[in-house]
């Protein structure tokens, strides 16, 4: 059992030592860890059990087609979206329930989201004015620089080393101890919130599901009504075309009749064709009326069915939400209690559930037996109900007494959860640590500097004024050192100006600071968005398709610039794109996603050269990999056109296998294994790319040609693989790499 350490039993040295140990432990922890992440929107699963890690300073790309779950995963990492289940850790700290502000990260979206009414300067400065953590870091840097200045003065005036060492220690306590205590407090609060984690996730999921189900039903009814309307107009249109045809037939018959009678129509003549057409028109007009009536009937039916389903879903979801809310309310009570008192509450809750169940069964019996005159059966059931009720109450009293007896044996057993007690203790420790470290450091300052003030006969002015006079007595070389350090002794407003100008210079937009975003090009706006994201010096930078609004040339130069900035600053970066060329060129690691699942994780070259499955093989690489099905003989050789291509691994026992190769893996050869007809040829300057139809595979394959300068459509070419290692083998059924 852990010893319960009280606030008074920990010295500032203990806290500082604890801080150093935790720092060493955390150095090797992943910058980001995604663990069993599930995001379910009710009508669709957006992310399905995703797990991966990102190391400090890495640029990791989430790559996949539209609907793969990459942006949804990024939104979960940012805190803009609450997962259905799973965990998100930043440097070992569970941030799953943290808001985006608490996560201390930079965000850049596809549309940049700059404030159009603000200048570029104000857009970049805005997050600094509202960021508590950045302000704390500025104050810490100011204090550190001030302390270094104090140290220069003390050393110059010959203050003994042991006194300076103690002074330094007091400063480290002032900076580190409150910070470490608050980190530990946040971890405890996160641990306490984990007690109700399942209930919170369940309630949030039901809220999402309820909205999604209502939305799904509404979308379906609108789609059905639209289809019904389109069908009505199509049927009426068809009938009207037939009516027009019948009228045309009548007109022709009228004209023919008139021609026979010198230009006058003979009304005495009964034309069977006209009679038939008129009859058809009458029927078609009736059909149109019938279509309109059927439409009204079907419309009312679909609407009524929708209202009924919507009402049923709303009622069902409301009941599920009510139950989930009750469960959460109960779990929140449990969260505050120590184990034995939590057990007492659980006994009480079980009693209420059993009594409610017993009451419902009795009411059901009374409703079912209303028409029955058998009073003896009713009396018997009532007796059973009362006996069951008494049994439930006796059971509760017995179980409660056992727990109460256990509590009475424990000395000073608290009703409050040990974790909440610990949280209260750490909060008190934090307040005390702030107070004590400030007091100790201030006292040490006065103790060391008062003799120096006296020695130099500095008697007037504040402590800061006296320090400035002391600095003026230092040699020129030391005054220069103090001058350099003084650059970091800033007010918050001065720090904002410094950081904005510094980041503007870094991203090359200094000359545009007075402009508004609407006066900038797409590339410049993108740089402003990135400047705004990195000005806080976040530990993590999230980029959601930031290059998609730029033209092809600007995309290439901007992605190189982003990579350069990221490496220079060493920021852990998550980059979302559907463009595999972008992902390959910019990433340390790629997380390839499809249909809500992580398909493969690795370096760009790993994914390209050893794709885990056929999806990754086809999605990565331009042009797309050619994959065809081939036979495997009894000796394990892949057969193509009667030839042995290569041998499959001995563990593969199936008679067919999928074989893949990339365009650049082939070379032209008169003795080539593959022969195909050129269907399309593209002259790209440095290379010639062609699409050839290979009859034996019944596939169009993308290849590169180089044996001559011009090729004709319909021309036959023969190709060989450069090396058997360039073939990719996939299981014919699972499509996984063999």
Coordinates of N, CA and C in Angstrom, one line a residue, residues 296-371:
X296 N -50.1 11.4 -54.9 CA -50.6 12.0 -53.6 C -50.7 10.9 -52.6
X297 N -51.2 9.7 -53.0 CA -51.3 8.6 -52.0 C -50.0 8.2 -51.5
X298 N -49.0 7.9 -52.5 CA -47.7 7.5 -52.1 C -47.0 8.5 -51.3
X299 N -47.1 9.8 -51.6 CA -46.5 10.9 -50.9 C -47.0 10.9 -49.4
X300 N -48.3 10.7 -49.3 CA -48.9 10.7 -47.9 C -48.4 9.5 -47.1
X301 N -48.3 8.3 -47.9 CA -47.8 7.1 -47.2 C -46.4 7.2 -46.8
X302 N -45.5 7.7 -47.7 CA -44.1 7.8 -47.3 C -43.9 8.8 -46.1
X303 N -44.7 9.9 -46.2 CA -44.6 10.9 -45.1 C -45.1 10.3 -43.8
X304 N -46.2 9.6 -43.9 CA -46.8 9.0 -42.6 C -45.8 7.9 -42.0
X305 N -45.2 7.1 -42.9 CA -44.2 6.1 -42.5 C -43.0 6.8 -41.9
X306 N -42.5 7.9 -42.5 CA -41.4 8.6 -42.0 C -41.7 9.2 -40.6
X307 N -42.9 9.8 -40.4 CA -43.3 10.4 -39.1 C -43.4 9.3 -38.1
X308 N -43.9 8.2 -38.5 CA -44.0 7.1 -37.5 C -42.6 6.5 -37.1
X309 N -41.8 6.3 -38.0 CA -40.4 5.8 -37.7 C -39.6 6.9 -36.9
X310 N -39.8 8.1 -37.3 CA -39.0 9.2 -36.6 C -39.5 9.3 -35.2
X311 N -40.8 9.2 -35.0 CA -41.4 9.3 -33.6 C -40.9 8.1 -32.8
X312 N -40.9 6.9 -33.4 CA -40.4 5.7 -32.7 C -38.9 5.8 -32.3
X313 N -38.1 6.3 -33.3 CA -36.7 6.4 -33.1 C -36.4 7.5 -32.0
X314 N -37.1 8.6 -32.1 CA -37.0 9.7 -31.1 C -37.3 9.2 -29.7
X315 N -38.4 8.4 -29.6 CA -38.8 7.9 -28.3 C -37.8 6.9 -27.8
X316 N -37.4 6.0 -28.7 CA -36.4 5.0 -28.3 C -35.1 5.6 -27.8
X317 N -34.6 6.5 -28.6 CA -33.3 7.2 -28.3 C -33.4 8.0 -27.0
X318 N -34.6 8.7 -26.8 CA -34.8 9.5 -25.6 C -34.7 8.6 -24.4
X319 N -35.3 7.4 -24.5 CA -35.3 6.5 -23.4 C -33.8 6.0 -23.1
X320 N -33.1 5.7 -24.2 CA -31.7 5.2 -24.1 C -30.9 6.3 -23.5
X321 N -31.1 7.6 -23.9 CA -30.4 8.7 -23.4 C -30.7 8.9 -21.9
X322 N -31.9 8.8 -21.5 CA -32.4 8.9 -20.1 C -31.6 7.9 -19.2
X323 N -31.6 6.6 -19.7 CA -30.9 5.6 -19.0 C -29.4 5.8 -18.9
X324 N -28.8 6.3 -20.0 CA -27.4 6.6 -20.0 C -27.1 7.7 -19.1
X325 N -28.0 8.7 -19.0 CA -27.8 9.9 -18.2 C -27.8 9.5 -16.7
X326 N -28.8 8.6 -16.4 CA -28.9 8.1 -15.0 C -27.7 7.3 -14.6
X327 N -27.2 6.4 -15.6 CA -25.9 5.7 -15.3 C -24.8 6.6 -15.0
X328 N -24.7 7.7 -15.9 CA -23.6 8.6 -15.7 C -23.7 9.4 -14.4
X329 N -24.9 9.7 -14.0 CA -25.2 10.4 -12.7 C -24.8 9.6 -11.6
X330 N -25.1 8.3 -11.7 CA -24.8 7.3 -10.6 C -23.3 7.2 -10.5
X331 N -22.6 7.0 -11.7 CA -21.2 6.8 -11.7 C -20.4 8.0 -11.2
X332 N -21.0 9.2 -11.4 CA -20.4 10.4 -10.9 C -20.4 10.4 -9.4
X333 N -21.5 9.9 -8.8 CA -21.6 9.8 -7.3 C -20.5 8.8 -6.8
X334 N -20.4 7.7 -7.5 CA -19.4 6.6 -7.2 C -18.0 7.2 -7.2
X335 N -17.8 8.1 -8.3 CA -16.5 8.7 -8.5 C -16.0 9.5 -7.2
X336 N -17.0 10.0 -6.5 CA -16.6 10.9 -5.4 C -16.4 10.1 -4.1
X337 N -16.8 8.8 -4.1 CA -16.8 8.0 -2.8 C -15.6 7.1 -2.7
X338 N -15.3 6.8 -1.5 CA -14.3 5.7 -1.2 C -14.9 4.4 -1.5
X339 N -14.1 3.3 -1.7 CA -14.6 2.0 -2.1 C -15.8 1.5 -1.3
X340 N -15.8 1.5 0.0 CA -16.8 0.9 0.8 C -18.1 1.7 0.7
X341 N -18.0 3.1 0.7 CA -19.2 3.9 0.6 C -19.8 3.8 -0.8
X342 N -18.9 3.6 -1.8 CA -19.4 3.3 -3.1 C -20.2 2.0 -3.2
X343 N -19.7 1.0 -2.4 CA -20.4 -0.3 -2.4 C -21.8 -0.1 -1.8
X344 N -21.9 0.8 -0.7 CA -23.2 1.0 -0.1 C -24.2 1.7 -1.1
X345 N -23.7 2.6 -1.9 CA -24.5 3.2 -2.9 C -24.9 2.2 -4.0
X346 N -24.0 1.3 -4.3 CA -24.3 0.3 -5.3 C -25.4 -0.6 -4.8
X347 N -25.4 -1.0 -3.5 CA -26.4 -1.8 -2.9 C -27.8 -1.1 -3.0
X348 N -27.8 0.2 -2.7 CA -29.0 1.0 -2.7 C -29.5 1.0 -4.1
X349 N -28.7 1.2 -5.1 CA -29.1 1.3 -6.5 C -29.7 -0.1 -7.0
X350 N -29.0 -1.2 -6.6 CA -29.5 -2.5 -7.0 C -30.9 -2.8 -6.4
X351 N -31.1 -2.3 -5.1 CA -32.4 -2.4 -4.4 C -33.4 -1.7 -5.3
X352 N -33.2 -0.5 -5.7 CA -34.2 0.3 -6.4 C -34.5 -0.3 -7.7
X353 N -33.5 -0.9 -8.4 CA -33.7 -1.6 -9.7 C -34.6 -2.8 -9.5
X354 N -34.3 -3.6 -8.5 CA -35.1 -4.8 -8.2 C -36.5 -4.5 -7.8
X355 N -36.7 -3.4 -7.0 CA -38.1 -3.0 -6.6 C -38.9 -2.5 -7.8
X356 N -38.2 -1.8 -8.6 CA -38.9 -1.3 -9.9 C -39.3 -2.4 -10.8
X357 N -38.4 -3.4 -10.9 CA -38.7 -4.6 -11.7 C -39.9 -5.4 -11.1
X358 N -39.9 -5.5 -9.8 CA -41.0 -6.2 -9.1 C -42.3 -5.5 -9.3
X359 N -42.3 -4.2 -9.2 CA -43.5 -3.3 -9.3 C -44.0 -3.5 -10.7
X360 N -43.1 -3.4 -11.8 CA -43.6 -3.5 -13.2 C -44.3 -4.9 -13.4
X361 N -43.7 -6.0 -12.9 CA -44.2 -7.3 -13.1 C -45.6 -7.4 -12.5
X362 N -45.8 -6.8 -11.3 CA -47.1 -6.8 -10.6 C -48.1 -6.0 -11.4
X363 N -47.7 -4.8 -11.9 CA -48.7 -4.0 -12.7 C -49.1 -4.7 -13.9
X364 N -48.1 -5.4 -14.6 CA -48.4 -6.2 -15.8 C -49.5 -7.2 -15.5
X365 N -49.3 -7.9 -14.4 CA -50.2 -9.0 -14.0 C -51.6 -8.4 -13.8
X366 N -51.7 -7.2 -13.1 CA -53.0 -6.6 -12.9 C -53.7 -6.2 -14.2
X367 N -52.9 -5.6 -15.1 CA -53.4 -5.2 -16.4 C -53.9 -6.4 -17.2
X368 N -53.2 -7.5 -17.2 CA -53.5 -8.8 -17.9 C -54.8 -9.4 -17.3
X369 N -55.0 -9.2 -16.0 CA -56.1 -10.0 -15.3 C -57.3 -9.1 -15.0
X370 N -57.4 -7.9 -15.7 CA -58.5 -7.0 -15.5 C -59.9 -7.7 -15.8
X371 N -60.0 -8.5 -16.8 CA -61.2 -9.1 -17.2 C -61.5 -10.4 -16.4

